[in-house]
């Protein structure tokens, strides 16, 4: 459904360090870098699916109230690893890894990055 998503940042270097630490837990790594933006993708993907950007309008980056970007994790261990890596990289805990009431196998963790963007990491496989 989605081609790619972006999160805004006011410090691209710090945001890059944060996402370099957490996205490999899900099989993504920094693939592209240009002035004002960093793109992440799996090695076998044809395009970057997750971008960290300085806003194009040159206004300060802000996070959206009510916005959460949910990323797929291959297993529950990856959810746990992402959450731990995010906290170690100075992200903010918004919900520790665990089962959620959405359905029997909805295992997720929630964090905020250094700019306040909210991310969920979800595994829906039975384990």
PDB file of C-alpha atoms in Angstrom:
ATOM      1  CA  UNK A   1       0.000   0.000   0.000  1.00  0.00           C
ATOM      2  CA  UNK A   2       2.717   2.517   0.901  1.00  0.00           C
ATOM      3  CA  UNK A   3       5.607   3.208  -1.446  1.00  0.00           C
ATOM      4  CA  UNK A   4       7.748   4.914   1.188  1.00  0.00           C
ATOM      5  CA  UNK A   5       7.471   7.033   4.325  1.00  0.00           C
ATOM      6  CA  UNK A   6       9.443   9.929   5.737  1.00  0.00           C
ATOM      7  CA  UNK A   7      10.136  11.297   9.189  1.00  0.00           C
ATOM      8  CA  UNK A   8      11.373  14.815   9.705  1.00  0.00           C
ATOM      9  CA  UNK A   9      14.413  15.763  11.719  1.00  0.00           C
ATOM     10  CA  UNK A  10      16.103  18.898  12.977  1.00  0.00           C
ATOM     11  CA  UNK A  11      19.474  17.135  13.290  1.00  0.00           C
ATOM     12  CA  UNK A  12      20.130  14.811  10.355  1.00  0.00           C
ATOM     13  CA  UNK A  13      23.459  13.575  11.716  1.00  0.00           C
ATOM     14  CA  UNK A  14      21.987  12.566  15.086  1.00  0.00           C
ATOM     15  CA  UNK A  15      18.900  11.054  13.442  1.00  0.00           C
ATOM     16  CA  UNK A  16      21.143   9.068  11.104  1.00  0.00           C
ATOM     17  CA  UNK A  17      23.051   7.628  14.062  1.00  0.00           C
ATOM     18  CA  UNK A  18      19.741   6.702  15.724  1.00  0.00           C
ATOM     19  CA  UNK A  19      18.303   4.953  12.667  1.00  0.00           C
ATOM     20  CA  UNK A  20      21.643   3.321  11.826  1.00  0.00           C
ATOM     21  CA  UNK A  21      21.381   1.686  15.265  1.00  0.00           C
ATOM     22  CA  UNK A  22      17.749   0.553  15.145  1.00  0.00           C
ATOM     23  CA  UNK A  23      16.766  -0.274  11.563  1.00  0.00           C
ATOM     24  CA  UNK A  24      19.259  -3.137  11.093  1.00  0.00           C
ATOM     25  CA  UNK A  25      17.190  -5.020  13.703  1.00  0.00           C
ATOM     26  CA  UNK A  26      14.511  -5.196  10.992  1.00  0.00           C
ATOM     27  CA  UNK A  27      16.829  -5.921   8.067  1.00  0.00           C
ATOM     28  CA  UNK A  28      17.188  -2.343   6.814  1.00  0.00           C
ATOM     29  CA  UNK A  29      20.335  -0.281   6.474  1.00  0.00           C
ATOM     30  CA  UNK A  30      21.382   3.114   5.182  1.00  0.00           C
ATOM     31  CA  UNK A  31      21.376   2.838   1.394  1.00  0.00           C
ATOM     32  CA  UNK A  32      21.367   6.453   0.224  1.00  0.00           C
ATOM     33  CA  UNK A  33      22.477   9.783   1.535  1.00  0.00           C
ATOM     34  CA  UNK A  34      22.105  13.202  -0.049  1.00  0.00           C
ATOM     35  CA  UNK A  35      22.018  16.723   1.331  1.00  0.00           C
ATOM     36  CA  UNK A  36      19.093  16.859   3.738  1.00  0.00           C
ATOM     37  CA  UNK A  37      18.072  13.194   3.555  1.00  0.00           C
ATOM     38  CA  UNK A  38      19.033   9.615   4.401  1.00  0.00           C
ATOM     39  CA  UNK A  39      17.285   6.589   2.883  1.00  0.00           C
ATOM     40  CA  UNK A  40      16.972   3.098   4.362  1.00  0.00           C
ATOM     41  CA  UNK A  41      16.041  -0.164   2.685  1.00  0.00           C
ATOM     42  CA  UNK A  42      16.675  -3.884   2.705  1.00  0.00           C
ATOM     43  CA  UNK A  43      19.605  -4.933   0.536  1.00  0.00           C
ATOM     44  CA  UNK A  44      17.321  -6.651  -1.984  1.00  0.00           C
ATOM     45  CA  UNK A  45      14.823  -3.791  -2.333  1.00  0.00           C
ATOM     46  CA  UNK A  46      14.670  -1.609  -5.442  1.00  0.00           C
ATOM     47  CA  UNK A  47      14.128   1.619  -3.502  1.00  0.00           C
ATOM     48  CA  UNK A  48      14.482   3.152  -0.072  1.00  0.00           C
ATOM     49  CA  UNK A  49      11.248   2.704   1.865  1.00  0.00           C
ATOM     50  CA  UNK A  50      12.093   4.788   4.930  1.00  0.00           C
ATOM     51  CA  UNK A  51      13.559   8.290   4.683  1.00  0.00           C
ATOM     52  CA  UNK A  52      14.824  10.647   7.357  1.00  0.00           C
ATOM     53  CA  UNK A  53      14.661  14.194   6.016  1.00  0.00           C
ATOM     54  CA  UNK A  54      15.179  17.810   6.875  1.00  0.00           C
ATOM     55  CA  UNK A  55      11.882  19.460   5.908  1.00  0.00           C
ATOM     56  CA  UNK A  56      11.913  20.682   2.335  1.00  0.00           C
ATOM     57  CA  UNK A  57      10.207  23.947   3.326  1.00  0.00           C
ATOM     58  CA  UNK A  58      13.102  24.701   5.712  1.00  0.00           C
ATOM     59  CA  UNK A  59      10.701  25.055   8.650  1.00  0.00           C
ATOM     60  CA  UNK A  60      11.470  23.123  11.859  1.00  0.00           C
ATOM     61  CA  UNK A  61      10.552  19.426  11.781  1.00  0.00           C
ATOM     62  CA  UNK A  62       7.626  18.505  14.020  1.00  0.00           C
ATOM     63  CA  UNK A  63       5.915  15.217  14.761  1.00  0.00           C
ATOM     64  CA  UNK A  64       2.236  14.644  14.125  1.00  0.00           C
ATOM     65  CA  UNK A  65      -0.160  14.256  17.027  1.00  0.00           C
ATOM     66  CA  UNK A  66      -1.906  10.933  16.407  1.00  0.00           C
ATOM     67  CA  UNK A  67       0.675   9.731  13.858  1.00  0.00           C
ATOM     68  CA  UNK A  68       2.416   6.393  14.344  1.00  0.00           C
ATOM     69  CA  UNK A  69       4.483   4.669  11.683  1.00  0.00           C
ATOM     70  CA  UNK A  70       4.318   0.885  12.131  1.00  0.00           C
ATOM     71  CA  UNK A  71       7.191  -1.215  10.820  1.00  0.00           C
ATOM     72  CA  UNK A  72       6.988  -4.980  10.283  1.00  0.00           C
ATOM     73  CA  UNK A  73       9.334  -7.154  12.316  1.00  0.00           C
ATOM     74  CA  UNK A  74      10.190 -10.684  11.149  1.00  0.00           C
ATOM     75  CA  UNK A  75       9.799 -12.104  14.663  1.00  0.00           C
ATOM     76  CA  UNK A  76       9.313 -11.111  18.278  1.00  0.00           C
ATOM     77  CA  UNK A  77      13.042 -11.140  18.938  1.00  0.00           C
ATOM     78  CA  UNK A  78      13.428  -8.380  16.341  1.00  0.00           C
ATOM     79  CA  UNK A  79      10.768  -6.315  18.141  1.00  0.00           C
ATOM     80  CA  UNK A  80      12.688  -6.751  21.392  1.00  0.00           C
ATOM     81  CA  UNK A  81      16.012  -5.890  19.724  1.00  0.00           C
ATOM     82  CA  UNK A  82      14.603  -2.784  18.012  1.00  0.00           C
ATOM     83  CA  UNK A  83      13.137  -1.500  21.278  1.00  0.00           C
ATOM     84  CA  UNK A  84      16.382  -2.095  23.183  1.00  0.00           C
ATOM     85  CA  UNK A  85      18.459  -0.469  20.426  1.00  0.00           C
ATOM     86  CA  UNK A  86      16.139   2.543  20.337  1.00  0.00           C
ATOM     87  CA  UNK A  87      16.440   3.102  24.074  1.00  0.00           C
ATOM     88  CA  UNK A  88      20.221   2.666  23.945  1.00  0.00           C
ATOM     89  CA  UNK A  89      20.316   5.288  21.161  1.00  0.00           C
ATOM     90  CA  UNK A  90      18.407   7.750  23.397  1.00  0.00           C
ATOM     91  CA  UNK A  91      14.943   7.147  21.986  1.00  0.00           C
ATOM     92  CA  UNK A  92      11.929   7.368  24.298  1.00  0.00           C
ATOM     93  CA  UNK A  93       9.871   4.381  25.419  1.00  0.00           C
ATOM     94  CA  UNK A  94       6.208   4.613  24.412  1.00  0.00           C
ATOM     95  CA  UNK A  95       5.363   0.965  25.152  1.00  0.00           C
ATOM     96  CA  UNK A  96       7.613  -1.965  25.996  1.00  0.00           C
ATOM     97  CA  UNK A  97       7.571  -5.080  23.811  1.00  0.00           C
ATOM     98  CA  UNK A  98       4.593  -7.298  24.454  1.00  0.00           C
ATOM     99  CA  UNK A  99       1.303  -8.656  23.203  1.00  0.00           C
ATOM    100  CA  UNK A 100      -1.392  -6.074  22.530  1.00  0.00           C
ATOM    101  CA  UNK A 101      -5.185  -6.559  22.591  1.00  0.00           C
ATOM    102  CA  UNK A 102      -5.630  -5.992  18.850  1.00  0.00           C
ATOM    103  CA  UNK A 103      -5.463  -9.749  18.203  1.00  0.00           C
ATOM    104  CA  UNK A 104      -3.867 -12.845  19.720  1.00  0.00           C
ATOM    105  CA  UNK A 105      -0.490 -12.493  17.970  1.00  0.00           C
ATOM    106  CA  UNK A 106      -0.052  -8.701  17.826  1.00  0.00           C
ATOM    107  CA  UNK A 107       3.365  -8.342  19.487  1.00  0.00           C
ATOM    108  CA  UNK A 108       4.610  -4.756  19.401  1.00  0.00           C
ATOM    109  CA  UNK A 109       6.823  -2.096  20.919  1.00  0.00           C
ATOM    110  CA  UNK A 110       6.452   1.669  20.615  1.00  0.00           C
ATOM    111  CA  UNK A 111       9.182   4.317  20.725  1.00  0.00           C
ATOM    112  CA  UNK A 112       9.806   7.927  19.835  1.00  0.00           C
ATOM    113  CA  UNK A 113      12.940   8.911  17.971  1.00  0.00           C
ATOM    114  CA  UNK A 114      15.126  11.891  18.873  1.00  0.00           C
ATOM    115  CA  UNK A 115      12.713  14.292  17.127  1.00  0.00           C
ATOM    116  CA  UNK A 116       9.589  12.841  18.745  1.00  0.00           C
ATOM    117  CA  UNK A 117       8.402  10.789  15.759  1.00  0.00           C
ATOM    118  CA  UNK A 118       6.441   7.787  17.040  1.00  0.00           C
ATOM    119  CA  UNK A 119       7.248   4.345  15.652  1.00  0.00           C
ATOM    120  CA  UNK A 120       5.698   0.975  16.310  1.00  0.00           C
ATOM    121  CA  UNK A 121       7.488  -2.270  15.516  1.00  0.00           C
ATOM    122  CA  UNK A 122       5.099  -5.194  15.094  1.00  0.00           C
ATOM    123  CA  UNK A 123       5.295  -8.951  14.637  1.00  0.00           C
ATOM    124  CA  UNK A 124       1.974 -10.661  13.948  1.00  0.00           C
ATOM    125  CA  UNK A 125       3.293 -14.207  13.746  1.00  0.00           C
ATOM    126  CA  UNK A 126       2.334 -16.792  16.319  1.00  0.00           C
ATOM    127  CA  UNK A 127       5.364 -17.766  18.388  1.00  0.00           C
TER     128      UNK A 127
END
